[in-house]
PDB file of C-alpha atoms and ligand atoms in Angstrom:
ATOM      1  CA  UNK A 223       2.091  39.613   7.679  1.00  0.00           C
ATOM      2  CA  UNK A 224       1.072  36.508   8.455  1.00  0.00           C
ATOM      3  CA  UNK A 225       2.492  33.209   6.564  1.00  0.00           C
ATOM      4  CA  UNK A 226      -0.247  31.177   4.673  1.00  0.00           C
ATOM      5  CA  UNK A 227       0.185  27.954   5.326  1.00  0.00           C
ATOM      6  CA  UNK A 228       0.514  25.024   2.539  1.00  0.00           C
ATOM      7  CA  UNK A 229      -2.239  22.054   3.242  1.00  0.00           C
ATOM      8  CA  UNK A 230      -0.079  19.812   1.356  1.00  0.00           C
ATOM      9  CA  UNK A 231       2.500  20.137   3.886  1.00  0.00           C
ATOM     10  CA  UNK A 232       0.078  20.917   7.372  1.00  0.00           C
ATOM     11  CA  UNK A 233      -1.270  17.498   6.097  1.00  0.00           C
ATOM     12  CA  UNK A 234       1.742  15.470   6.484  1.00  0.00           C
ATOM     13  CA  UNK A 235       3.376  17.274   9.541  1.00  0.00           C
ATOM     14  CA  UNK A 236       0.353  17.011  11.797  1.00  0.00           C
ATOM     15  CA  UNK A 237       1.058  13.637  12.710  1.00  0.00           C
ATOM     16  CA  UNK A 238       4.435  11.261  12.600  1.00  0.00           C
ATOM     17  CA  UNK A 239       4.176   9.232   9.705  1.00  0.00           C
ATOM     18  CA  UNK A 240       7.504   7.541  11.301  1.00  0.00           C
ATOM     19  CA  UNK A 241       5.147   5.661  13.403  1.00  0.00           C
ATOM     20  CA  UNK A 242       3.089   4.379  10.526  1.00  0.00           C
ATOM     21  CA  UNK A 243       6.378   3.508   8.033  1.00  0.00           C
ATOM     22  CA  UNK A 244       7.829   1.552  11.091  1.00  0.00           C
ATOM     23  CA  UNK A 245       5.112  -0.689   9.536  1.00  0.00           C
ATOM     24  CA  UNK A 246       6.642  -0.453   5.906  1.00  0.00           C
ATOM     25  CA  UNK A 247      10.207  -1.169   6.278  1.00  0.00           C
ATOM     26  CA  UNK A 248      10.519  -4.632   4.797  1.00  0.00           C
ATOM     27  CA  UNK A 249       8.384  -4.294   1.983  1.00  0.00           C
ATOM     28  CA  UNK A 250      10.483  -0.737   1.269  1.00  0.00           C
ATOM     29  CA  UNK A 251      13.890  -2.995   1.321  1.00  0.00           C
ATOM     30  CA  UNK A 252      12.128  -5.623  -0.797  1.00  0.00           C
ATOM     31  CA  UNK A 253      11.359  -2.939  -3.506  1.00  0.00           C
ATOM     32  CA  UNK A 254      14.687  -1.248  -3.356  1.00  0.00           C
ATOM     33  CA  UNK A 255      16.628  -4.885  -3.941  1.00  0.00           C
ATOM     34  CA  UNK A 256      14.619  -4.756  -7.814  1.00  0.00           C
ATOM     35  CA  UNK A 257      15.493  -2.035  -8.701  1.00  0.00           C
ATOM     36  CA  UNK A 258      19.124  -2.803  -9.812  1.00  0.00           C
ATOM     37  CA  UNK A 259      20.988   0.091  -7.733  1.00  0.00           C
ATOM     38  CA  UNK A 260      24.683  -0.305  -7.981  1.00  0.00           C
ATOM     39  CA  UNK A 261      27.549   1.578  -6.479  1.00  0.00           C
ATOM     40  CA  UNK A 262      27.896   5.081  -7.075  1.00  0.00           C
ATOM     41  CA  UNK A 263      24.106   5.379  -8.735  1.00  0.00           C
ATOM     42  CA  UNK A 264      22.912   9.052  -8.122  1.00  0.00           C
ATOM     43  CA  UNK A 265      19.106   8.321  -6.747  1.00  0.00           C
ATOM     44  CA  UNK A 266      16.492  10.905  -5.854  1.00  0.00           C
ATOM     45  CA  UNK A 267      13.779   9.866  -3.470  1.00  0.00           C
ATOM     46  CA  UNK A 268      10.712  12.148  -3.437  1.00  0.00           C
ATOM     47  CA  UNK A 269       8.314  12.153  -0.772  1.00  0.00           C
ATOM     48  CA  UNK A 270      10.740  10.113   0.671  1.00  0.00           C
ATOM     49  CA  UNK A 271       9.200  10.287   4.497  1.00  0.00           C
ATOM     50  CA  UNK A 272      12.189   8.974   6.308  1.00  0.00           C
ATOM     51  CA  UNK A 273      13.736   6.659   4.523  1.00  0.00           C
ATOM     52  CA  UNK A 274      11.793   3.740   3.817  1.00  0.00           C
ATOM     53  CA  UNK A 275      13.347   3.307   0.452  1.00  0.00           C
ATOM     54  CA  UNK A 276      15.843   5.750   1.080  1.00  0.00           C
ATOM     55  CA  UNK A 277      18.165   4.227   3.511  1.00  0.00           C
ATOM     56  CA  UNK A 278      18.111   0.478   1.782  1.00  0.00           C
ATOM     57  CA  UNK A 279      18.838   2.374  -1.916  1.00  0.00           C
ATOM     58  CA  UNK A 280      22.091   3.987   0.437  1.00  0.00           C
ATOM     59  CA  UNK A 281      22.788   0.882   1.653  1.00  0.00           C
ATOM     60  CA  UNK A 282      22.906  -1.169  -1.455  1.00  0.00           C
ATOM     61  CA  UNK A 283      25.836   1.838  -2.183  1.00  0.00           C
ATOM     62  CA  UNK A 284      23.855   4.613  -3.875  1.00  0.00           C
ATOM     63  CA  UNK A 285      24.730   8.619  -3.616  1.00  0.00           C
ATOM     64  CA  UNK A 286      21.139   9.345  -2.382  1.00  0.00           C
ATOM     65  CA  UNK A 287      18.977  12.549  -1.663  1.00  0.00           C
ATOM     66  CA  UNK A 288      15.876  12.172  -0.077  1.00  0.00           C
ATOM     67  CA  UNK A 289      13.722  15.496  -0.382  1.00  0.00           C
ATOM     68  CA  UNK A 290      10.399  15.794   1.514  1.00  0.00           C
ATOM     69  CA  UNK A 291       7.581  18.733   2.165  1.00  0.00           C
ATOM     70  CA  UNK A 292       7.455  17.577   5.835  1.00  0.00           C
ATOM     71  CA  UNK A 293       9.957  19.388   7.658  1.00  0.00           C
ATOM     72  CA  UNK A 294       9.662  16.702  11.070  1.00  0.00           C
ATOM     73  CA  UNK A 295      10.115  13.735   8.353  1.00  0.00           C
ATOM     74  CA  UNK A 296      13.504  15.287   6.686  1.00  0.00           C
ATOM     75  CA  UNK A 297      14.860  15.659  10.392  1.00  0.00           C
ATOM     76  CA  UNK A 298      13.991  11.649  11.018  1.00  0.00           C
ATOM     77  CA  UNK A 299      15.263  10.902   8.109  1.00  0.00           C
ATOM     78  CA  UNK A 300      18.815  12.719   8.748  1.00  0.00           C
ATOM     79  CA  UNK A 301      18.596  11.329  12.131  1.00  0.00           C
ATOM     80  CA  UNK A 302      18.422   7.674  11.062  1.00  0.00           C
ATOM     81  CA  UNK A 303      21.458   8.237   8.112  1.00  0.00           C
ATOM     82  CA  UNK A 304      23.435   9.279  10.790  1.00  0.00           C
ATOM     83  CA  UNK A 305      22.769   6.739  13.213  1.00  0.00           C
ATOM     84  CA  UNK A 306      23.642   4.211  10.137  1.00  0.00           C
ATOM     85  CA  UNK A 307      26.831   6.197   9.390  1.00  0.00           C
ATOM     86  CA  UNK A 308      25.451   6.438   5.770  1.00  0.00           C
ATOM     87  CA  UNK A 309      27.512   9.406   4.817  1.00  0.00           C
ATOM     88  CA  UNK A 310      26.033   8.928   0.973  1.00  0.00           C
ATOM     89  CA  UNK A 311      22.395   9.690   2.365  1.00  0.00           C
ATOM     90  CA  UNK A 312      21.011  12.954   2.952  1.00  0.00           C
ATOM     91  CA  UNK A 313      17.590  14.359   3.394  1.00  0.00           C
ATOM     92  CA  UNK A 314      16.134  18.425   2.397  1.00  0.00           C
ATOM     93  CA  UNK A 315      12.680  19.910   2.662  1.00  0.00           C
ATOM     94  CA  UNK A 316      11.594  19.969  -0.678  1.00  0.00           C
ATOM     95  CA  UNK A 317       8.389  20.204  -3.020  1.00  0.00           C
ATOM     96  CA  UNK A 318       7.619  17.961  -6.076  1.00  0.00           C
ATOM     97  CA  UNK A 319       5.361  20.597  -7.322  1.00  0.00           C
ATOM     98  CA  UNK A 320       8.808  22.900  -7.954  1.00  0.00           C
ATOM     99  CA  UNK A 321      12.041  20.885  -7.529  1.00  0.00           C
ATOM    100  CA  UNK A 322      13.758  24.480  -8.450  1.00  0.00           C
ATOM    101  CA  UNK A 323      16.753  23.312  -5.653  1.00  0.00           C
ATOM    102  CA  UNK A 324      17.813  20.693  -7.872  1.00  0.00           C
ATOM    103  CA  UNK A 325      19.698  20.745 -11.563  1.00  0.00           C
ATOM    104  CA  UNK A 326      18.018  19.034 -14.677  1.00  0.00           C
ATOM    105  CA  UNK A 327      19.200  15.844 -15.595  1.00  0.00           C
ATOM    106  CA  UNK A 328      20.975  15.068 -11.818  1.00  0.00           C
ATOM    107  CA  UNK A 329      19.447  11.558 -11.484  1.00  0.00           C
ATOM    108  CA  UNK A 330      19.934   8.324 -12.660  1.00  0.00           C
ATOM    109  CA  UNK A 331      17.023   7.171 -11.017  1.00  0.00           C
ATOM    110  CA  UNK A 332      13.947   9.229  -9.339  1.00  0.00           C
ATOM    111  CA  UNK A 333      11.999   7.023  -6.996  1.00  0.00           C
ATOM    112  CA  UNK A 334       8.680   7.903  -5.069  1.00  0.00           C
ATOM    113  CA  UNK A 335       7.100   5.419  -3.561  1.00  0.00           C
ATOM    114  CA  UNK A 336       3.866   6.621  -2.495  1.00  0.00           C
ATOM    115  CA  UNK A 337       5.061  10.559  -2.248  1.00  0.00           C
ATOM    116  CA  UNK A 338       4.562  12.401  -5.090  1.00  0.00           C
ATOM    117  CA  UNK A 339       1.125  11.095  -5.857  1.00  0.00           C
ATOM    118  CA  UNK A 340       0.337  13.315  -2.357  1.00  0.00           C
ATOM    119  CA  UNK A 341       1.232  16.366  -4.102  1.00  0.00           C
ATOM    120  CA  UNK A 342      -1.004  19.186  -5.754  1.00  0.00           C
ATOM    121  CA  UNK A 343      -0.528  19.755  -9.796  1.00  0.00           C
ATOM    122  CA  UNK A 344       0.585  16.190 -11.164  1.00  0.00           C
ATOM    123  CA  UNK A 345       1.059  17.804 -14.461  1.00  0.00           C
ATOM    124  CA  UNK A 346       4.327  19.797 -12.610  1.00  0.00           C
ATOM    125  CA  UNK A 347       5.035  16.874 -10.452  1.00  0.00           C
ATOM    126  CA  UNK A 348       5.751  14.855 -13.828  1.00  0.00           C
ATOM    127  CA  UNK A 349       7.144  17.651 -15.343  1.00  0.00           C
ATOM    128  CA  UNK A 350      10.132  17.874 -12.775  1.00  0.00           C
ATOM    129  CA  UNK A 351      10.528  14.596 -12.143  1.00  0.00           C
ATOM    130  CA  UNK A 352      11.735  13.931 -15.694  1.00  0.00           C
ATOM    131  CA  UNK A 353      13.513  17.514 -15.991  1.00  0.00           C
ATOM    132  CA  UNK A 354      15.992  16.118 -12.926  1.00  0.00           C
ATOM    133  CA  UNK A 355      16.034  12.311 -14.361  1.00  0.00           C
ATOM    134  CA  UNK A 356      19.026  12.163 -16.735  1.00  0.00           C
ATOM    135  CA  UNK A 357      18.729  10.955 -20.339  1.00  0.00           C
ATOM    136  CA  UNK A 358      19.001   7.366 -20.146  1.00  0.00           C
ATOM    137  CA  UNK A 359      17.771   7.407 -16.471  1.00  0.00           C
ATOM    138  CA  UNK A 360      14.358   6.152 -14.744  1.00  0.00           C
ATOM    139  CA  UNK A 361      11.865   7.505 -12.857  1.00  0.00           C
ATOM    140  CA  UNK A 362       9.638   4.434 -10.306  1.00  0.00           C
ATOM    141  CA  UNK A 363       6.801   5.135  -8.917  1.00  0.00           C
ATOM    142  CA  UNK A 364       4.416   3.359  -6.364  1.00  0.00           C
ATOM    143  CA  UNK A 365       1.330   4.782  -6.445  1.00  0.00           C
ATOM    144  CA  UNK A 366      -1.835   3.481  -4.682  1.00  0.00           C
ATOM    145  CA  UNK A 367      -5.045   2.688  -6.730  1.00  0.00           C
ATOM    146  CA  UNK A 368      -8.353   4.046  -6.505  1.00  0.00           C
ATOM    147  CA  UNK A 369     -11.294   1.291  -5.691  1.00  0.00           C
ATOM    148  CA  UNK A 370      -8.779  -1.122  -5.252  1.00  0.00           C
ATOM    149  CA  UNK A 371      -9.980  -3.268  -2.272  1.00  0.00           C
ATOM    150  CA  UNK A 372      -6.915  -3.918  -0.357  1.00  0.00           C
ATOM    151  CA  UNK A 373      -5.563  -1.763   3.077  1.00  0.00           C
ATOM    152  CA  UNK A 374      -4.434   1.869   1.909  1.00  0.00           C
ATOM    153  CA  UNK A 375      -7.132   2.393  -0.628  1.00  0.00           C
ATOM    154  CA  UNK A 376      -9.695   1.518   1.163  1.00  0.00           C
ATOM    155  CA  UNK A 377      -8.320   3.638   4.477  1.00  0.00           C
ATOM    156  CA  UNK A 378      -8.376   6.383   1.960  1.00  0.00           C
ATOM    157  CA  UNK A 379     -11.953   6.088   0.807  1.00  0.00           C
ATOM    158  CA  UNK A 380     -13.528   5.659   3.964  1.00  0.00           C
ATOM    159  CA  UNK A 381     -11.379   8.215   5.683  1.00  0.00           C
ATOM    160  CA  UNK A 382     -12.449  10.474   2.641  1.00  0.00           C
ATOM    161  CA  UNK A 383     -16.228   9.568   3.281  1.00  0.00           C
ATOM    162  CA  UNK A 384     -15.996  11.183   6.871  1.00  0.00           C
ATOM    163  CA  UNK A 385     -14.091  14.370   5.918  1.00  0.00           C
ATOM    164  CA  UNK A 386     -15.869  17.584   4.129  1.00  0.00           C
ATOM    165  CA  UNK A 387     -15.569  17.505   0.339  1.00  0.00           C
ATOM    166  CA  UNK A 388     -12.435  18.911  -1.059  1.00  0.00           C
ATOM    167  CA  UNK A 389     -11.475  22.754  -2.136  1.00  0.00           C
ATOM    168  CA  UNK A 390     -12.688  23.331  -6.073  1.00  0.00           C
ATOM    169  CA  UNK A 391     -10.228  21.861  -8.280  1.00  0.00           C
ATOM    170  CA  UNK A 392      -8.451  19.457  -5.917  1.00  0.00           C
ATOM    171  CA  UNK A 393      -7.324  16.601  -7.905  1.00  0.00           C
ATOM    172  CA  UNK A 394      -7.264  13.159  -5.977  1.00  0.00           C
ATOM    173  CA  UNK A 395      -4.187  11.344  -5.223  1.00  0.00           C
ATOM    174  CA  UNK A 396      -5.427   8.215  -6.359  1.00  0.00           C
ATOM    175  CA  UNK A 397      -5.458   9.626  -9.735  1.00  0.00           C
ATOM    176  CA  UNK A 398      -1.760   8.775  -9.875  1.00  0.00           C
ATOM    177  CA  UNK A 399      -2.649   4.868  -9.489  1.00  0.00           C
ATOM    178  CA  UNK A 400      -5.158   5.054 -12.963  1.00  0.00           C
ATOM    179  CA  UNK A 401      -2.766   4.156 -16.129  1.00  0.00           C
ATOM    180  CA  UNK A 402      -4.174   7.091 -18.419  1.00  0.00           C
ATOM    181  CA  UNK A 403      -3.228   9.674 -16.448  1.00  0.00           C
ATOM    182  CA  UNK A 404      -0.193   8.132 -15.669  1.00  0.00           C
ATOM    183  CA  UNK A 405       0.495   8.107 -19.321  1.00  0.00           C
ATOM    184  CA  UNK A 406      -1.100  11.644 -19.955  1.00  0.00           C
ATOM    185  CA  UNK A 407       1.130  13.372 -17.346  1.00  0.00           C
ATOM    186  CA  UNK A 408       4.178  11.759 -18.416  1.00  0.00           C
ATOM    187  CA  UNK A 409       3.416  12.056 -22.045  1.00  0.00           C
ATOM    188  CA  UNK A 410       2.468  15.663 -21.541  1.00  0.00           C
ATOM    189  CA  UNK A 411       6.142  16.090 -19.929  1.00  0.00           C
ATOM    190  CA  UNK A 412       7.568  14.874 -23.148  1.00  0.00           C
ATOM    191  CA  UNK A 413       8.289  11.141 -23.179  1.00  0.00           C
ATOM    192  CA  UNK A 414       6.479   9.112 -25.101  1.00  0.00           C
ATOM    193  CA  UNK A 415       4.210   6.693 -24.133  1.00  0.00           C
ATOM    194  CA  UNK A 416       6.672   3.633 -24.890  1.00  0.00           C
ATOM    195  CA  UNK A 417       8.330   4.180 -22.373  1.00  0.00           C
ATOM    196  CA  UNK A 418       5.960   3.922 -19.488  1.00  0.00           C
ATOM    197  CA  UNK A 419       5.290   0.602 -18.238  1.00  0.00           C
ATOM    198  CA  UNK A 420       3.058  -0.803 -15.001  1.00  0.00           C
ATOM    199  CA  UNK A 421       3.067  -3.891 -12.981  1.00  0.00           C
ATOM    200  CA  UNK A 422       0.665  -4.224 -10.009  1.00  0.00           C
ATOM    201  CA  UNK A 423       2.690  -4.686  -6.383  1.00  0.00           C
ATOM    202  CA  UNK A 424       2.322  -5.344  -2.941  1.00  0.00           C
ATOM    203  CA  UNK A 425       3.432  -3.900   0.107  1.00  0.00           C
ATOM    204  CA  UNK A 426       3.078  -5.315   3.582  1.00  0.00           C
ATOM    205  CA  UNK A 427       2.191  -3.334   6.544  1.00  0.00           C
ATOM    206  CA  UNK A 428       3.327  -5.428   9.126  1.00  0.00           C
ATOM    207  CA  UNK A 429       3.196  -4.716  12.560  1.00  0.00           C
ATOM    208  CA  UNK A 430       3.739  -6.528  16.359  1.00  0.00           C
ATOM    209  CA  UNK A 431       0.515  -5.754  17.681  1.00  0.00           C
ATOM    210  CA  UNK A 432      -3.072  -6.500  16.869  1.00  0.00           C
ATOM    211  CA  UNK A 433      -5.284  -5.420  14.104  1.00  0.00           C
ATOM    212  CA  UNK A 434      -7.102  -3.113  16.193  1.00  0.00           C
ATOM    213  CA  UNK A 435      -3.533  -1.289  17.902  1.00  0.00           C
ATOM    214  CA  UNK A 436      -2.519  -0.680  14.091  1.00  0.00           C
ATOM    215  CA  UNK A 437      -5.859   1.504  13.573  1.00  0.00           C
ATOM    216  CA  UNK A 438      -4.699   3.214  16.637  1.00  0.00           C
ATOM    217  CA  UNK A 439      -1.677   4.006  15.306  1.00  0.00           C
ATOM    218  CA  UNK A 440      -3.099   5.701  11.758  1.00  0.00           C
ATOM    219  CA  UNK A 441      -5.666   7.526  14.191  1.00  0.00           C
ATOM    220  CA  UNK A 442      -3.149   9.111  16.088  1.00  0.00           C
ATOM    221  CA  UNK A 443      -0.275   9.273  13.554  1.00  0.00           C
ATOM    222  CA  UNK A 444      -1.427   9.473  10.038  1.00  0.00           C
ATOM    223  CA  UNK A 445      -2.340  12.911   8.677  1.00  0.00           C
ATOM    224  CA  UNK A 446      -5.639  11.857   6.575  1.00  0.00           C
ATOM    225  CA  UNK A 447      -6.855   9.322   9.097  1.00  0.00           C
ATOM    226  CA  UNK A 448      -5.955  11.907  12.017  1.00  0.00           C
ATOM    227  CA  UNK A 449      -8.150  14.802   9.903  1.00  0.00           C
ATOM    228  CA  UNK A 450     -11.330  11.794   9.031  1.00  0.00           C
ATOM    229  CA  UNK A 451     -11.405  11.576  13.076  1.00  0.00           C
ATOM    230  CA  UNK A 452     -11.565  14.685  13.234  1.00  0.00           C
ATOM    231  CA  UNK A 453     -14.229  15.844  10.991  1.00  0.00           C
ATOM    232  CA  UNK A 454     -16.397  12.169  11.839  1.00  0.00           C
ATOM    233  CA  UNK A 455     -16.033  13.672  16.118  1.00  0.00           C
ATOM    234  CA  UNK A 456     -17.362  16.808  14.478  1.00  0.00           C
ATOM    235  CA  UNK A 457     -19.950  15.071  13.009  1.00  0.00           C
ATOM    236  CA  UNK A 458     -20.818  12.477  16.212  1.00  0.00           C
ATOM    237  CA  UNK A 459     -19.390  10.175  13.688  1.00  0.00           C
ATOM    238  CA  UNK A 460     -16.287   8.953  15.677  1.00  0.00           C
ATOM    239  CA  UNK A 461     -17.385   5.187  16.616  1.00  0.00           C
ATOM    240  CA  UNK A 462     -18.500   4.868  13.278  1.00  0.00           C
ATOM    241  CA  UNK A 463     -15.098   5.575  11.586  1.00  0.00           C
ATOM    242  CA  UNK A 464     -13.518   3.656  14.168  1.00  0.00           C
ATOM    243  CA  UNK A 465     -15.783   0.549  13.438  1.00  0.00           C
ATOM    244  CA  UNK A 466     -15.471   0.244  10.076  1.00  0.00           C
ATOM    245  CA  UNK A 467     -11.480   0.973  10.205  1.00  0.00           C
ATOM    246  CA  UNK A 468     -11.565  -1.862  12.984  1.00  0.00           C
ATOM    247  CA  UNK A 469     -13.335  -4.514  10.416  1.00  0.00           C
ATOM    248  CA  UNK A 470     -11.360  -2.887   7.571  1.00  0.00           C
ATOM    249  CA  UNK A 471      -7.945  -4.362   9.460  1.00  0.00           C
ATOM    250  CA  UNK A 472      -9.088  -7.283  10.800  1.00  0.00           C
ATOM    251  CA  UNK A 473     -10.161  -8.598   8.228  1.00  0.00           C
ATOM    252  CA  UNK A 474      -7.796  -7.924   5.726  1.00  0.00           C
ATOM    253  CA  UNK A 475      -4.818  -9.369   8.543  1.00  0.00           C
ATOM    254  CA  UNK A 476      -3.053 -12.550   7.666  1.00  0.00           C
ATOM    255  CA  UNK A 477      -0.986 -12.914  10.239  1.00  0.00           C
ATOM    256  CA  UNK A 478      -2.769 -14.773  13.232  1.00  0.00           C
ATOM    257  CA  UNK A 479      -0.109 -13.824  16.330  1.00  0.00           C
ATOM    258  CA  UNK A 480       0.033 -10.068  15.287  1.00  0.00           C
ATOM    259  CA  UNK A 481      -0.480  -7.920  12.177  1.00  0.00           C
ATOM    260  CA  UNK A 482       0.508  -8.543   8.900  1.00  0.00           C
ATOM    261  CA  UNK A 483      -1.705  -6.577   5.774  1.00  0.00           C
ATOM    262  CA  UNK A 484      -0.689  -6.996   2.152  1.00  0.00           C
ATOM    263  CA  UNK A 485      -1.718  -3.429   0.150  1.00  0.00           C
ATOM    264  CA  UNK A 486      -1.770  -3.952  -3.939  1.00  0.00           C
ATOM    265  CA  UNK A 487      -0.445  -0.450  -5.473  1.00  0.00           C
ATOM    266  CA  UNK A 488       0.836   0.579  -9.148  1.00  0.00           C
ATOM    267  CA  UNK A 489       4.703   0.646  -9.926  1.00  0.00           C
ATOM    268  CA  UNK A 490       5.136   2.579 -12.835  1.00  0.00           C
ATOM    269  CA  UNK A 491       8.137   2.816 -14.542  1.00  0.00           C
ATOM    270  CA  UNK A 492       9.252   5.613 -16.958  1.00  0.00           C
ATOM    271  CA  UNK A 493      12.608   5.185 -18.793  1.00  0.00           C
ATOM    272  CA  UNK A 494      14.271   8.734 -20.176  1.00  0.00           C
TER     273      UNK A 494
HETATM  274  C1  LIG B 764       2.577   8.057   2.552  1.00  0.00           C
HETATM  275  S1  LIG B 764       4.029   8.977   2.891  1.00  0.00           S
HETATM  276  C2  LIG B 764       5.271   7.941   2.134  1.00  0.00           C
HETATM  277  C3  LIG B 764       6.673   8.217   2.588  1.00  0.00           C
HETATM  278  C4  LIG B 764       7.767   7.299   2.027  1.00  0.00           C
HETATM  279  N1  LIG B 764       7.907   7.399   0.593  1.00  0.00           N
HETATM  280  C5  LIG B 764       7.551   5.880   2.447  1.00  0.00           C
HETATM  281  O1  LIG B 764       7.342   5.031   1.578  1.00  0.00           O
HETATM  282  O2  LIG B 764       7.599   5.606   3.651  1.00  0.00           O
HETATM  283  C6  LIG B 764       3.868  10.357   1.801  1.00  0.00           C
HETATM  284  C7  LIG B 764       5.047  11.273   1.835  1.00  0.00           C
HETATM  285  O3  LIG B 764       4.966  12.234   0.771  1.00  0.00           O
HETATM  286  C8  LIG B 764       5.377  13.480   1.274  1.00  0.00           C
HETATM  287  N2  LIG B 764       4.819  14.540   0.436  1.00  0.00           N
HETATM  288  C9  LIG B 764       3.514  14.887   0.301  1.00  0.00           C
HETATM  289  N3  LIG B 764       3.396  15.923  -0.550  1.00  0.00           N
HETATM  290  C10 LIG B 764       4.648  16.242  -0.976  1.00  0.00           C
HETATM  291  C11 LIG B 764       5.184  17.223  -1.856  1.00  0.00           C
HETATM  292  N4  LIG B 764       4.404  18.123  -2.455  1.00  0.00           N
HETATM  293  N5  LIG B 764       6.512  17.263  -2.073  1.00  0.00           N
HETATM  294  C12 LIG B 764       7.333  16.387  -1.428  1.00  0.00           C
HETATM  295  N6  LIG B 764       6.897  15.448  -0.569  1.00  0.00           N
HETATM  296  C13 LIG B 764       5.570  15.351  -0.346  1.00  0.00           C
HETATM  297  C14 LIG B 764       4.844  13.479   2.687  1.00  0.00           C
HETATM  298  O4  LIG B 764       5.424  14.452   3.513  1.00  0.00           O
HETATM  299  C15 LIG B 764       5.134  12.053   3.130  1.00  0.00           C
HETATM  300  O5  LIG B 764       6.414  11.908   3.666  1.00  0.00           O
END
């Protein structure tokens, strides 16, 4: 018998996404320091790549577990705990979908920071973040928006517009960055809708080289621009995905001697 394989997770093993968050790692510490981890807090990270938000939430003296669908991401991860002797940081293959490996109410915070909204059902992703969030505790997300005009939105949209259309009854990611459903799939997991709140973000992707080298690195390293290249080569399409990916970064880069490009996303915050 052969093993069918899950698209979710082919999607984010095909390339090294520890490439791309090399890019992220500042504006991942920035986050972590507001969110008011102490000593001893018990933090899940979900879709936790490897470590971005992870390692600084261990730092600041958190017990954290970082679980991830991407079985090459949950070995970086592990590999970079251990080279920061953070013996309160561990990383396991996991799926927000069905978090059956861990107990209800383990967590005194759940943070995903542009990971769950990746996975399939978003009804069940809600539904076990707050069945492992302990009374009292909080679930943060970062979740990018749809139509928003800044980096990772727009990468998605144009990658999207060179790729075939998706299976029947694929729901978008960027439905997790539009407040309604945000409120319906929380709501719908019990908690009321007073206790879901929203502030718009930034992160900065900031990298040494140019503009142009930064495209190169989400064409060979990032799953959904690495499948848009391939359908647009398909297609004959390749220089034009490259173009508008090229204009896409430079333009948006503020940083004159290399690359520095500020990305607006949703942080939602749901109190238990
Ligand atoms: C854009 S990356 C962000 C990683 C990390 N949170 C960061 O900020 O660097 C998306 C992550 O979500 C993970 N992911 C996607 N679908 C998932 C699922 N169903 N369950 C758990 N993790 C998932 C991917 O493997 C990937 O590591």
């Amino acid at each position: 018998m052969t093993a069918t394989t899950n698209p979710n997770k082919a999607l984010w093993e095909k390339g090294d996404f520890t490439q791309i968050a090399a890019s992220m790692r500042e504006s991942g510490e920035a986050l972590v320091s507001k969110l008011g981890i102490t000593d001893g807090l018990q933090v899940l990270d979900l879709g936790c790549g490897d470590g971005t938000t992870a390692v600084p939430a261990a730092q600041l003296g958190a017990d954290v577990i970082g679980v991830d669908i991407a079985s090459n991401l949950v070995a970086a991860g592990n590999e970079r705990a251990e080279a920061l002797s953070l013996t309160n940081l561990r990383f396991q293959e996991g799926d927000a979908t069905d978090l059956r490996e861990l107990e209800d109410e383990s967590f005194d915070l759940v943070i995903s920071i542009f990971g769950a909204m990746f996975a399939p059902k978003p009804f069940d992703v809600a539904k076990e973040m707050v069945r492992v969030t302990k009374p009292g505790g909080r679930i943060v997300m970062g979740n990018w928006i749809p139509n928003d005009p800044t980096l990772v939105a727009q990468i998605l949209k144009i990658s999207s517009s060179y790729s075939p259309p998706p299976p029947e009854g694929f729901v978008s990611p960027m439905t997790w960055g539009v407040e309604e459903n945000v409120i319906e799939r929380f709501t719908q997991a019990g908690l009321p809708k007073e206790q879901i709140s929203f502030e718009r973000d930034t992160y900065a992707f900031n990298y040494p080289g140019t503009p142009s080298e930064l495209v190169a690195e989400f064409r060979s390293y990032y799953g959904p621009t690495m499948n848009a290249f391939e359908a647009a080569s398909a297609d004959g399409r390749e220089a034009d995905l490259q173009a508008e990916l090229e204009a896409l970064f430079n333009e948006q880069n503020t940083n004159g001697d290399g690359t520095s490009i500020p990305a607006t996303f949703l942080r939602v915050t749901v109190k238990k």
